[in-house]
């Protein structure tokens, strides 16, 4: 917020970040969607409202796709994903397409010169999507997204054919991209995965297949402070040697959990094997911490 406020003091009117709306770093199931759209920042116009970034509907992770979403969100998302909805259905698309903003704050026009501290976190989320085999579609801010070699060299990173056209259609996509994203969505809707979920143990040059069930991940070092059974932990998901999870609770619990993770004191047990959680990013709000991290195998004597 300090960086945002400093920027707004000198920003031109069309670049001012709309803090009253709150940030929107991502939309949809960002830790599991097989398709992730990479954008610049949320738009702000006469149809925008303070409810845009807070609207939620059960069963519609990409909530802007819901018919009752605020008009600013609904009128942006639904036309752009209409062709995919005609193929797969609206709720399937809302569950299997996610979006990331390189700058999570809304403005009338995007300022490509602005570099907020959150940019590293946004890129790390996109890299996590790469690690689990998702298709990345760059719609805006291509140069910034491709500043990550992980994203730039990834075989499933594509961009729309037109920089002016943000519609996800067959005519605005490379043929390979259109085919790949539809196949990924179809597989996900049938409950299939595109590739094995694994964690790499470089020291032993071995790979251990990991479960996708959250209940199989036991957070040893966070157990005592977070009420024994850890009800504060949610959205626990495994990727290619990575782990995504949220911590919710009072501000003291969330702050304590963040410090434990940053200090490398967060240890998890997965199918009997121990791993240290090496944090790669965290979104910290007063009572919510969202973490994307790497798993480092531990050797016990």
PDB file of C-alpha atoms in Angstrom:
ATOM      1  CA  UNK A   1       0.000   0.000   0.000  1.00  0.00           C
ATOM      2  CA  UNK A   2       2.874   2.378   0.719  1.00  0.00           C
ATOM      3  CA  UNK A   3       4.197   1.882  -2.821  1.00  0.00           C
ATOM      4  CA  UNK A   4       0.729   2.402  -4.279  1.00  0.00           C
ATOM      5  CA  UNK A   5       0.169   5.586  -2.303  1.00  0.00           C
ATOM      6  CA  UNK A   6       3.545   7.010  -3.340  1.00  0.00           C
ATOM      7  CA  UNK A   7       2.771   6.281  -6.966  1.00  0.00           C
ATOM      8  CA  UNK A   8      -0.699   7.859  -6.817  1.00  0.00           C
ATOM      9  CA  UNK A   9       0.698  11.122  -5.473  1.00  0.00           C
ATOM     10  CA  UNK A  10       2.411  11.810  -8.817  1.00  0.00           C
ATOM     11  CA  UNK A  11       0.352   9.698 -11.227  1.00  0.00           C
ATOM     12  CA  UNK A  12      -1.665  11.221 -14.048  1.00  0.00           C
ATOM     13  CA  UNK A  13      -5.427  10.933 -13.622  1.00  0.00           C
ATOM     14  CA  UNK A  14      -5.800   8.044 -16.091  1.00  0.00           C
ATOM     15  CA  UNK A  15      -3.038   6.080 -14.319  1.00  0.00           C
ATOM     16  CA  UNK A  16      -4.250   6.536 -10.715  1.00  0.00           C
ATOM     17  CA  UNK A  17      -4.705   3.172  -8.974  1.00  0.00           C
ATOM     18  CA  UNK A  18      -8.217   2.765  -7.580  1.00  0.00           C
ATOM     19  CA  UNK A  19      -7.472   1.767  -3.998  1.00  0.00           C
ATOM     20  CA  UNK A  20     -11.154   1.929  -3.011  1.00  0.00           C
ATOM     21  CA  UNK A  21     -11.743  -1.182  -5.147  1.00  0.00           C
ATOM     22  CA  UNK A  22      -8.979  -3.177  -3.481  1.00  0.00           C
ATOM     23  CA  UNK A  23      -6.483  -5.335  -5.404  1.00  0.00           C
ATOM     24  CA  UNK A  24      -7.392  -8.221  -7.690  1.00  0.00           C
ATOM     25  CA  UNK A  25      -4.150 -10.203  -8.067  1.00  0.00           C
ATOM     26  CA  UNK A  26      -5.922 -13.182  -9.588  1.00  0.00           C
ATOM     27  CA  UNK A  27      -9.347 -14.530 -10.482  1.00  0.00           C
ATOM     28  CA  UNK A  28     -10.467 -18.130 -10.711  1.00  0.00           C
ATOM     29  CA  UNK A  29      -8.796 -21.292  -9.393  1.00  0.00           C
ATOM     30  CA  UNK A  30      -5.280 -19.932  -9.760  1.00  0.00           C
ATOM     31  CA  UNK A  31      -3.649 -22.986  -8.143  1.00  0.00           C
ATOM     32  CA  UNK A  32      -5.414 -25.615 -10.273  1.00  0.00           C
ATOM     33  CA  UNK A  33      -6.913 -24.149 -13.478  1.00  0.00           C
ATOM     34  CA  UNK A  34      -5.492 -25.781 -16.618  1.00  0.00           C
ATOM     35  CA  UNK A  35      -5.638 -22.442 -18.458  1.00  0.00           C
ATOM     36  CA  UNK A  36      -4.225 -19.190 -17.050  1.00  0.00           C
ATOM     37  CA  UNK A  37      -4.659 -15.847 -18.819  1.00  0.00           C
ATOM     38  CA  UNK A  38      -1.902 -13.294 -18.244  1.00  0.00           C
ATOM     39  CA  UNK A  39      -3.058  -9.671 -18.186  1.00  0.00           C
ATOM     40  CA  UNK A  40      -1.779  -6.192 -17.333  1.00  0.00           C
ATOM     41  CA  UNK A  41      -4.181  -4.801 -14.702  1.00  0.00           C
ATOM     42  CA  UNK A  42      -7.928  -4.612 -14.018  1.00  0.00           C
ATOM     43  CA  UNK A  43      -9.735  -1.957 -16.006  1.00  0.00           C
ATOM     44  CA  UNK A  44     -11.578   0.971 -14.467  1.00  0.00           C
ATOM     45  CA  UNK A  45     -14.381   2.825 -16.254  1.00  0.00           C
ATOM     46  CA  UNK A  46     -17.891   4.146 -15.725  1.00  0.00           C
ATOM     47  CA  UNK A  47     -19.198   0.590 -15.209  1.00  0.00           C
ATOM     48  CA  UNK A  48     -16.708  -0.255 -12.448  1.00  0.00           C
ATOM     49  CA  UNK A  49     -17.828  -0.501  -8.829  1.00  0.00           C
ATOM     50  CA  UNK A  50     -16.276  -1.139  -5.427  1.00  0.00           C
ATOM     51  CA  UNK A  51     -17.935  -4.577  -5.479  1.00  0.00           C
ATOM     52  CA  UNK A  52     -16.095  -5.802  -8.590  1.00  0.00           C
ATOM     53  CA  UNK A  53     -13.131  -7.397  -6.823  1.00  0.00           C
ATOM     54  CA  UNK A  54     -15.177  -8.781  -3.924  1.00  0.00           C
ATOM     55  CA  UNK A  55     -17.966 -10.564  -5.804  1.00  0.00           C
ATOM     56  CA  UNK A  56     -17.957 -14.322  -5.119  1.00  0.00           C
ATOM     57  CA  UNK A  57     -20.334 -17.149  -6.064  1.00  0.00           C
ATOM     58  CA  UNK A  58     -19.974 -20.769  -4.955  1.00  0.00           C
ATOM     59  CA  UNK A  59     -19.172 -22.995  -7.906  1.00  0.00           C
ATOM     60  CA  UNK A  60     -18.005 -20.064 -10.061  1.00  0.00           C
ATOM     61  CA  UNK A  61     -14.330 -19.434  -9.186  1.00  0.00           C
ATOM     62  CA  UNK A  62     -14.011 -17.003 -12.100  1.00  0.00           C
ATOM     63  CA  UNK A  63     -16.913 -15.076 -10.604  1.00  0.00           C
ATOM     64  CA  UNK A  64     -17.027 -12.410 -13.309  1.00  0.00           C
ATOM     65  CA  UNK A  65     -18.520 -15.086 -15.578  1.00  0.00           C
ATOM     66  CA  UNK A  66     -21.656 -15.392 -13.430  1.00  0.00           C
ATOM     67  CA  UNK A  67     -24.794 -13.755 -14.912  1.00  0.00           C
ATOM     68  CA  UNK A  68     -25.362 -11.752 -11.712  1.00  0.00           C
ATOM     69  CA  UNK A  69     -21.784 -10.442 -11.425  1.00  0.00           C
ATOM     70  CA  UNK A  70     -21.341  -6.645 -11.279  1.00  0.00           C
ATOM     71  CA  UNK A  71     -21.625  -5.256 -14.797  1.00  0.00           C
ATOM     72  CA  UNK A  72     -18.030  -4.041 -14.894  1.00  0.00           C
ATOM     73  CA  UNK A  73     -16.768  -7.618 -14.467  1.00  0.00           C
ATOM     74  CA  UNK A  74     -19.542  -9.477 -16.265  1.00  0.00           C
ATOM     75  CA  UNK A  75     -19.454  -7.308 -19.381  1.00  0.00           C
ATOM     76  CA  UNK A  76     -15.707  -7.769 -19.664  1.00  0.00           C
ATOM     77  CA  UNK A  77     -15.417 -11.511 -19.060  1.00  0.00           C
ATOM     78  CA  UNK A  78     -18.465 -13.047 -20.673  1.00  0.00           C
ATOM     79  CA  UNK A  79     -17.922 -11.716 -24.229  1.00  0.00           C
ATOM     80  CA  UNK A  80     -14.231 -12.604 -24.172  1.00  0.00           C
ATOM     81  CA  UNK A  81     -14.808 -16.208 -23.128  1.00  0.00           C
ATOM     82  CA  UNK A  82     -18.081 -16.732 -25.026  1.00  0.00           C
ATOM     83  CA  UNK A  83     -16.567 -19.046 -27.650  1.00  0.00           C
ATOM     84  CA  UNK A  84     -15.068 -21.302 -24.990  1.00  0.00           C
ATOM     85  CA  UNK A  85     -18.409 -21.327 -23.161  1.00  0.00           C
ATOM     86  CA  UNK A  86     -20.189 -22.429 -26.339  1.00  0.00           C
ATOM     87  CA  UNK A  87     -17.861 -25.442 -26.479  1.00  0.00           C
ATOM     88  CA  UNK A  88     -17.562 -26.409 -22.805  1.00  0.00           C
ATOM     89  CA  UNK A  89     -20.319 -24.565 -20.901  1.00  0.00           C
ATOM     90  CA  UNK A  90     -20.154 -21.487 -18.684  1.00  0.00           C
ATOM     91  CA  UNK A  91     -19.570 -23.202 -15.341  1.00  0.00           C
ATOM     92  CA  UNK A  92     -16.836 -25.402 -16.781  1.00  0.00           C
ATOM     93  CA  UNK A  93     -15.010 -22.322 -18.044  1.00  0.00           C
ATOM     94  CA  UNK A  94     -15.529 -20.485 -14.746  1.00  0.00           C
ATOM     95  CA  UNK A  95     -13.902 -23.462 -12.977  1.00  0.00           C
ATOM     96  CA  UNK A  96     -11.045 -24.115 -15.394  1.00  0.00           C
ATOM     97  CA  UNK A  97      -9.865 -20.703 -16.584  1.00  0.00           C
ATOM     98  CA  UNK A  98      -8.012 -18.349 -14.250  1.00  0.00           C
ATOM     99  CA  UNK A  99      -6.457 -14.921 -14.757  1.00  0.00           C
ATOM    100  CA  UNK A 100      -3.396 -13.139 -13.377  1.00  0.00           C
ATOM    101  CA  UNK A 101      -2.696  -9.397 -13.404  1.00  0.00           C
ATOM    102  CA  UNK A 102       0.912  -8.163 -13.477  1.00  0.00           C
ATOM    103  CA  UNK A 103      -0.416  -5.119 -11.565  1.00  0.00           C
ATOM    104  CA  UNK A 104      -3.379  -6.099  -9.344  1.00  0.00           C
ATOM    105  CA  UNK A 105      -4.776  -2.556  -8.966  1.00  0.00           C
ATOM    106  CA  UNK A 106      -7.400  -1.125 -11.340  1.00  0.00           C
ATOM    107  CA  UNK A 107      -6.826   2.035 -13.359  1.00  0.00           C
ATOM    108  CA  UNK A 108      -8.309   3.741 -16.409  1.00  0.00           C
ATOM    109  CA  UNK A 109      -5.121   3.087 -18.383  1.00  0.00           C
ATOM    110  CA  UNK A 110      -2.266   0.713 -17.698  1.00  0.00           C
ATOM    111  CA  UNK A 111       1.133   2.258 -16.911  1.00  0.00           C
ATOM    112  CA  UNK A 112       3.802  -0.180 -18.097  1.00  0.00           C
ATOM    113  CA  UNK A 113       6.486   1.791 -16.226  1.00  0.00           C
ATOM    114  CA  UNK A 114       4.962   1.008 -12.837  1.00  0.00           C
ATOM    115  CA  UNK A 115       6.768  -1.766 -10.985  1.00  0.00           C
ATOM    116  CA  UNK A 116       5.097  -2.594  -7.674  1.00  0.00           C
ATOM    117  CA  UNK A 117       6.616  -5.023  -5.143  1.00  0.00           C
ATOM    118  CA  UNK A 118       3.774  -7.433  -5.932  1.00  0.00           C
ATOM    119  CA  UNK A 119       5.074  -8.032  -9.473  1.00  0.00           C
ATOM    120  CA  UNK A 120       7.463 -10.739  -8.285  1.00  0.00           C
ATOM    121  CA  UNK A 121       4.581 -12.507  -6.619  1.00  0.00           C
ATOM    122  CA  UNK A 122       2.438 -12.367  -9.740  1.00  0.00           C
ATOM    123  CA  UNK A 123       5.210 -13.812 -11.872  1.00  0.00           C
ATOM    124  CA  UNK A 124       5.801 -16.538  -9.269  1.00  0.00           C
ATOM    125  CA  UNK A 125       2.127 -17.541  -9.520  1.00  0.00           C
ATOM    126  CA  UNK A 126       2.486 -17.850 -13.296  1.00  0.00           C
ATOM    127  CA  UNK A 127       5.645 -19.915 -12.833  1.00  0.00           C
ATOM    128  CA  UNK A 128       3.746 -22.189 -10.440  1.00  0.00           C
ATOM    129  CA  UNK A 129       1.180 -22.706 -13.214  1.00  0.00           C
ATOM    130  CA  UNK A 130       4.030 -23.711 -15.513  1.00  0.00           C
ATOM    131  CA  UNK A 131       5.225 -26.255 -12.951  1.00  0.00           C
ATOM    132  CA  UNK A 132       1.830 -27.997 -12.959  1.00  0.00           C
ATOM    133  CA  UNK A 133       1.549 -28.033 -16.762  1.00  0.00           C
ATOM    134  CA  UNK A 134      -1.110 -25.364 -17.327  1.00  0.00           C
ATOM    135  CA  UNK A 135      -1.491 -23.491 -20.614  1.00  0.00           C
ATOM    136  CA  UNK A 136      -0.493 -19.814 -20.340  1.00  0.00           C
ATOM    137  CA  UNK A 137      -2.100 -17.288 -22.681  1.00  0.00           C
ATOM    138  CA  UNK A 138      -0.482 -13.834 -22.688  1.00  0.00           C
ATOM    139  CA  UNK A 139      -3.046 -11.164 -23.505  1.00  0.00           C
ATOM    140  CA  UNK A 140      -1.328  -8.050 -22.166  1.00  0.00           C
ATOM    141  CA  UNK A 141       2.122  -6.999 -20.852  1.00  0.00           C
ATOM    142  CA  UNK A 142       3.942  -9.696 -22.812  1.00  0.00           C
ATOM    143  CA  UNK A 143       7.413  -8.233 -22.250  1.00  0.00           C
ATOM    144  CA  UNK A 144       6.947  -8.208 -18.479  1.00  0.00           C
ATOM    145  CA  UNK A 145       5.593 -11.744 -18.279  1.00  0.00           C
ATOM    146  CA  UNK A 146       8.381 -13.029 -20.515  1.00  0.00           C
ATOM    147  CA  UNK A 147      10.984 -11.427 -18.250  1.00  0.00           C
ATOM    148  CA  UNK A 148      10.716 -14.771 -16.470  1.00  0.00           C
ATOM    149  CA  UNK A 149      12.773 -17.355 -18.336  1.00  0.00           C
ATOM    150  CA  UNK A 150      10.503 -20.048 -16.899  1.00  0.00           C
ATOM    151  CA  UNK A 151       7.507 -18.470 -18.632  1.00  0.00           C
ATOM    152  CA  UNK A 152       9.341 -17.382 -21.771  1.00  0.00           C
ATOM    153  CA  UNK A 153      10.882 -20.806 -22.538  1.00  0.00           C
ATOM    154  CA  UNK A 154       7.796 -22.819 -21.600  1.00  0.00           C
ATOM    155  CA  UNK A 155       6.355 -24.765 -24.544  1.00  0.00           C
ATOM    156  CA  UNK A 156       2.770 -24.010 -23.514  1.00  0.00           C
ATOM    157  CA  UNK A 157       3.160 -20.226 -23.286  1.00  0.00           C
ATOM    158  CA  UNK A 158       1.229 -18.557 -26.090  1.00  0.00           C
ATOM    159  CA  UNK A 159      -0.084 -15.084 -26.833  1.00  0.00           C
ATOM    160  CA  UNK A 160      -3.143 -13.850 -28.659  1.00  0.00           C
ATOM    161  CA  UNK A 161      -2.583 -13.005 -32.320  1.00  0.00           C
ATOM    162  CA  UNK A 162      -3.649  -9.388 -31.809  1.00  0.00           C
ATOM    163  CA  UNK A 163      -2.375  -7.066 -29.085  1.00  0.00           C
ATOM    164  CA  UNK A 164      -5.586  -5.048 -29.453  1.00  0.00           C
ATOM    165  CA  UNK A 165      -7.945  -8.015 -29.241  1.00  0.00           C
ATOM    166  CA  UNK A 166      -8.360  -9.720 -25.854  1.00  0.00           C
ATOM    167  CA  UNK A 167     -11.007 -12.222 -26.983  1.00  0.00           C
ATOM    168  CA  UNK A 168     -10.143 -15.908 -26.586  1.00  0.00           C
ATOM    169  CA  UNK A 169     -11.281 -17.263 -29.943  1.00  0.00           C
ATOM    170  CA  UNK A 170      -9.918 -19.644 -32.539  1.00  0.00           C
ATOM    171  CA  UNK A 171      -9.206 -16.761 -34.898  1.00  0.00           C
ATOM    172  CA  UNK A 172      -7.233 -14.835 -32.274  1.00  0.00           C
ATOM    173  CA  UNK A 173      -5.052 -17.761 -31.192  1.00  0.00           C
ATOM    174  CA  UNK A 174      -2.271 -19.806 -32.794  1.00  0.00           C
ATOM    175  CA  UNK A 175      -3.754 -23.136 -33.914  1.00  0.00           C
ATOM    176  CA  UNK A 176      -1.611 -25.064 -31.427  1.00  0.00           C
ATOM    177  CA  UNK A 177      -2.728 -22.824 -28.543  1.00  0.00           C
ATOM    178  CA  UNK A 178      -6.417 -23.177 -29.383  1.00  0.00           C
ATOM    179  CA  UNK A 179      -6.101 -26.962 -29.612  1.00  0.00           C
ATOM    180  CA  UNK A 180      -4.047 -27.262 -26.411  1.00  0.00           C
ATOM    181  CA  UNK A 181      -6.255 -25.094 -24.195  1.00  0.00           C
ATOM    182  CA  UNK A 182      -9.444 -26.889 -25.323  1.00  0.00           C
ATOM    183  CA  UNK A 183      -7.860 -30.275 -24.698  1.00  0.00           C
ATOM    184  CA  UNK A 184      -6.736 -29.174 -21.232  1.00  0.00           C
ATOM    185  CA  UNK A 185     -10.198 -27.890 -20.327  1.00  0.00           C
ATOM    186  CA  UNK A 186     -11.835 -31.084 -21.611  1.00  0.00           C
ATOM    187  CA  UNK A 187      -9.481 -33.274 -19.581  1.00  0.00           C
ATOM    188  CA  UNK A 188      -9.986 -31.173 -16.443  1.00  0.00           C
ATOM    189  CA  UNK A 189     -13.772 -31.292 -16.791  1.00  0.00           C
ATOM    190  CA  UNK A 190     -13.541 -35.107 -16.894  1.00  0.00           C
ATOM    191  CA  UNK A 191     -11.368 -35.139 -13.778  1.00  0.00           C
ATOM    192  CA  UNK A 192      -8.183 -36.066 -15.632  1.00  0.00           C
ATOM    193  CA  UNK A 193      -4.744 -34.502 -15.194  1.00  0.00           C
ATOM    194  CA  UNK A 194      -2.349 -33.662 -17.990  1.00  0.00           C
ATOM    195  CA  UNK A 195       0.814 -34.924 -16.302  1.00  0.00           C
ATOM    196  CA  UNK A 196       1.931 -36.729 -13.103  1.00  0.00           C
ATOM    197  CA  UNK A 197       2.238 -34.643  -9.968  1.00  0.00           C
ATOM    198  CA  UNK A 198       5.763 -35.107  -8.683  1.00  0.00           C
ATOM    199  CA  UNK A 199       8.382 -33.598  -6.404  1.00  0.00           C
ATOM    200  CA  UNK A 200      12.036 -33.802  -7.349  1.00  0.00           C
ATOM    201  CA  UNK A 201      14.771 -34.853  -4.915  1.00  0.00           C
ATOM    202  CA  UNK A 202      17.840 -33.530  -6.701  1.00  0.00           C
ATOM    203  CA  UNK A 203      20.255 -34.776  -4.050  1.00  0.00           C
ATOM    204  CA  UNK A 204      19.278 -38.380  -4.700  1.00  0.00           C
ATOM    205  CA  UNK A 205      18.254 -37.768  -8.322  1.00  0.00           C
ATOM    206  CA  UNK A 206      14.979 -39.531  -7.595  1.00  0.00           C
ATOM    207  CA  UNK A 207      11.333 -38.606  -7.972  1.00  0.00           C
ATOM    208  CA  UNK A 208       8.525 -39.444  -5.636  1.00  0.00           C
ATOM    209  CA  UNK A 209       4.937 -39.294  -6.847  1.00  0.00           C
ATOM    210  CA  UNK A 210       2.770 -37.190  -4.558  1.00  0.00           C
ATOM    211  CA  UNK A 211      -0.957 -37.359  -3.831  1.00  0.00           C
ATOM    212  CA  UNK A 212      -3.339 -34.572  -4.756  1.00  0.00           C
ATOM    213  CA  UNK A 213      -5.522 -35.071  -1.668  1.00  0.00           C
ATOM    214  CA  UNK A 214      -5.120 -32.248   0.844  1.00  0.00           C
ATOM    215  CA  UNK A 215      -5.675 -34.635   3.751  1.00  0.00           C
ATOM    216  CA  UNK A 216      -2.448 -36.441   2.902  1.00  0.00           C
ATOM    217  CA  UNK A 217      -0.415 -33.298   3.611  1.00  0.00           C
ATOM    218  CA  UNK A 218       0.367 -33.041   7.325  1.00  0.00           C
ATOM    219  CA  UNK A 219       1.708 -29.678   8.522  1.00  0.00           C
ATOM    220  CA  UNK A 220       3.848 -30.731  11.466  1.00  0.00           C
ATOM    221  CA  UNK A 221       5.269 -27.398  12.655  1.00  0.00           C
ATOM    222  CA  UNK A 222       2.051 -25.417  12.244  1.00  0.00           C
ATOM    223  CA  UNK A 223      -0.157 -27.954  14.016  1.00  0.00           C
ATOM    224  CA  UNK A 224       0.090 -26.784  17.628  1.00  0.00           C
ATOM    225  CA  UNK A 225      -0.461 -23.061  17.123  1.00  0.00           C
ATOM    226  CA  UNK A 226      -3.252 -23.419  14.566  1.00  0.00           C
ATOM    227  CA  UNK A 227      -5.752 -25.293  16.735  1.00  0.00           C
ATOM    228  CA  UNK A 228      -4.508 -28.855  16.469  1.00  0.00           C
ATOM    229  CA  UNK A 229      -6.360 -29.970  13.351  1.00  0.00           C
ATOM    230  CA  UNK A 230      -5.380 -26.786  11.538  1.00  0.00           C
ATOM    231  CA  UNK A 231      -8.832 -25.657  10.380  1.00  0.00           C
ATOM    232  CA  UNK A 232      -7.146 -22.384   9.454  1.00  0.00           C
ATOM    233  CA  UNK A 233      -5.350 -24.112   6.563  1.00  0.00           C
ATOM    234  CA  UNK A 234      -7.311 -24.350   3.335  1.00  0.00           C
ATOM    235  CA  UNK A 235      -6.947 -24.816  -0.418  1.00  0.00           C
ATOM    236  CA  UNK A 236      -3.998 -27.140   0.081  1.00  0.00           C
ATOM    237  CA  UNK A 237      -2.838 -28.245  -3.379  1.00  0.00           C
ATOM    238  CA  UNK A 238       0.248 -30.005  -4.655  1.00  0.00           C
ATOM    239  CA  UNK A 239       2.025 -29.281  -7.915  1.00  0.00           C
ATOM    240  CA  UNK A 240       5.349 -30.240  -9.492  1.00  0.00           C
ATOM    241  CA  UNK A 241       7.480 -30.072  -6.379  1.00  0.00           C
ATOM    242  CA  UNK A 242       5.373 -27.170  -5.120  1.00  0.00           C
ATOM    243  CA  UNK A 243       2.682 -26.599  -2.538  1.00  0.00           C
ATOM    244  CA  UNK A 244      -0.023 -23.935  -2.464  1.00  0.00           C
ATOM    245  CA  UNK A 245      -2.101 -23.214   0.611  1.00  0.00           C
ATOM    246  CA  UNK A 246      -3.931 -20.478   2.489  1.00  0.00           C
ATOM    247  CA  UNK A 247      -3.744 -19.644   6.187  1.00  0.00           C
ATOM    248  CA  UNK A 248      -6.760 -17.920   7.679  1.00  0.00           C
ATOM    249  CA  UNK A 249      -7.245 -16.790  11.259  1.00  0.00           C
ATOM    250  CA  UNK A 250      -6.717 -13.783  13.466  1.00  0.00           C
ATOM    251  CA  UNK A 251      -3.906 -11.393  12.621  1.00  0.00           C
ATOM    252  CA  UNK A 252      -1.563 -12.905  15.244  1.00  0.00           C
ATOM    253  CA  UNK A 253      -1.988 -16.436  13.873  1.00  0.00           C
ATOM    254  CA  UNK A 254      -1.439 -15.324  10.288  1.00  0.00           C
ATOM    255  CA  UNK A 255       1.630 -13.260  11.190  1.00  0.00           C
ATOM    256  CA  UNK A 256       3.093 -16.145  13.191  1.00  0.00           C
ATOM    257  CA  UNK A 257       2.539 -18.583  10.314  1.00  0.00           C
ATOM    258  CA  UNK A 258       4.213 -16.195   7.857  1.00  0.00           C
ATOM    259  CA  UNK A 259       7.284 -15.893  10.096  1.00  0.00           C
ATOM    260  CA  UNK A 260       7.520 -19.674  10.465  1.00  0.00           C
ATOM    261  CA  UNK A 261       7.411 -20.135   6.705  1.00  0.00           C
ATOM    262  CA  UNK A 262       9.912 -17.349   5.989  1.00  0.00           C
ATOM    263  CA  UNK A 263      12.313 -18.830   8.556  1.00  0.00           C
ATOM    264  CA  UNK A 264      12.086 -22.253   6.896  1.00  0.00           C
ATOM    265  CA  UNK A 265      10.410 -23.747   9.981  1.00  0.00           C
ATOM    266  CA  UNK A 266       7.345 -25.054   8.162  1.00  0.00           C
ATOM    267  CA  UNK A 267       7.718 -28.842   7.848  1.00  0.00           C
ATOM    268  CA  UNK A 268       5.178 -31.121   6.143  1.00  0.00           C
ATOM    269  CA  UNK A 269       4.836 -34.897   5.935  1.00  0.00           C
ATOM    270  CA  UNK A 270       3.587 -36.356   2.645  1.00  0.00           C
ATOM    271  CA  UNK A 271       3.152 -40.130   2.379  1.00  0.00           C
ATOM    272  CA  UNK A 272       5.652 -40.600   5.186  1.00  0.00           C
ATOM    273  CA  UNK A 273       8.346 -38.364   3.688  1.00  0.00           C
ATOM    274  CA  UNK A 274       9.353 -35.053   5.275  1.00  0.00           C
ATOM    275  CA  UNK A 275       9.716 -31.810   3.345  1.00  0.00           C
ATOM    276  CA  UNK A 276      10.630 -28.260   4.253  1.00  0.00           C
ATOM    277  CA  UNK A 277       8.386 -25.560   2.769  1.00  0.00           C
ATOM    278  CA  UNK A 278      10.575 -22.999   0.986  1.00  0.00           C
ATOM    279  CA  UNK A 279       8.367 -19.989   0.396  1.00  0.00           C
ATOM    280  CA  UNK A 280       8.469 -18.391  -3.041  1.00  0.00           C
ATOM    281  CA  UNK A 281       5.679 -15.912  -2.514  1.00  0.00           C
ATOM    282  CA  UNK A 282       3.014 -14.816  -0.104  1.00  0.00           C
ATOM    283  CA  UNK A 283       0.037 -12.491  -0.243  1.00  0.00           C
ATOM    284  CA  UNK A 284      -0.499 -11.162   3.262  1.00  0.00           C
ATOM    285  CA  UNK A 285      -3.734  -9.475   4.251  1.00  0.00           C
ATOM    286  CA  UNK A 286      -4.879  -8.789   7.847  1.00  0.00           C
ATOM    287  CA  UNK A 287      -6.444 -12.239   8.342  1.00  0.00           C
ATOM    288  CA  UNK A 288      -5.346 -14.154   5.265  1.00  0.00           C
ATOM    289  CA  UNK A 289      -2.039 -15.462   3.963  1.00  0.00           C
ATOM    290  CA  UNK A 290      -1.789 -17.174   0.567  1.00  0.00           C
ATOM    291  CA  UNK A 291       1.443 -19.093   0.004  1.00  0.00           C
ATOM    292  CA  UNK A 292       3.025 -20.690  -3.041  1.00  0.00           C
ATOM    293  CA  UNK A 293       6.153 -22.593  -2.083  1.00  0.00           C
ATOM    294  CA  UNK A 294       8.702 -25.168  -3.157  1.00  0.00           C
ATOM    295  CA  UNK A 295       9.174 -28.427  -1.304  1.00  0.00           C
ATOM    296  CA  UNK A 296      12.705 -29.343  -0.210  1.00  0.00           C
ATOM    297  CA  UNK A 297      13.132 -33.012   0.779  1.00  0.00           C
ATOM    298  CA  UNK A 298      14.556 -33.516   4.279  1.00  0.00           C
ATOM    299  CA  UNK A 299      17.014 -36.250   5.100  1.00  0.00           C
ATOM    300  CA  UNK A 300      16.611 -37.682   8.593  1.00  0.00           C
ATOM    301  CA  UNK A 301      19.285 -39.613  10.454  1.00  0.00           C
TER     302      UNK A 301
END
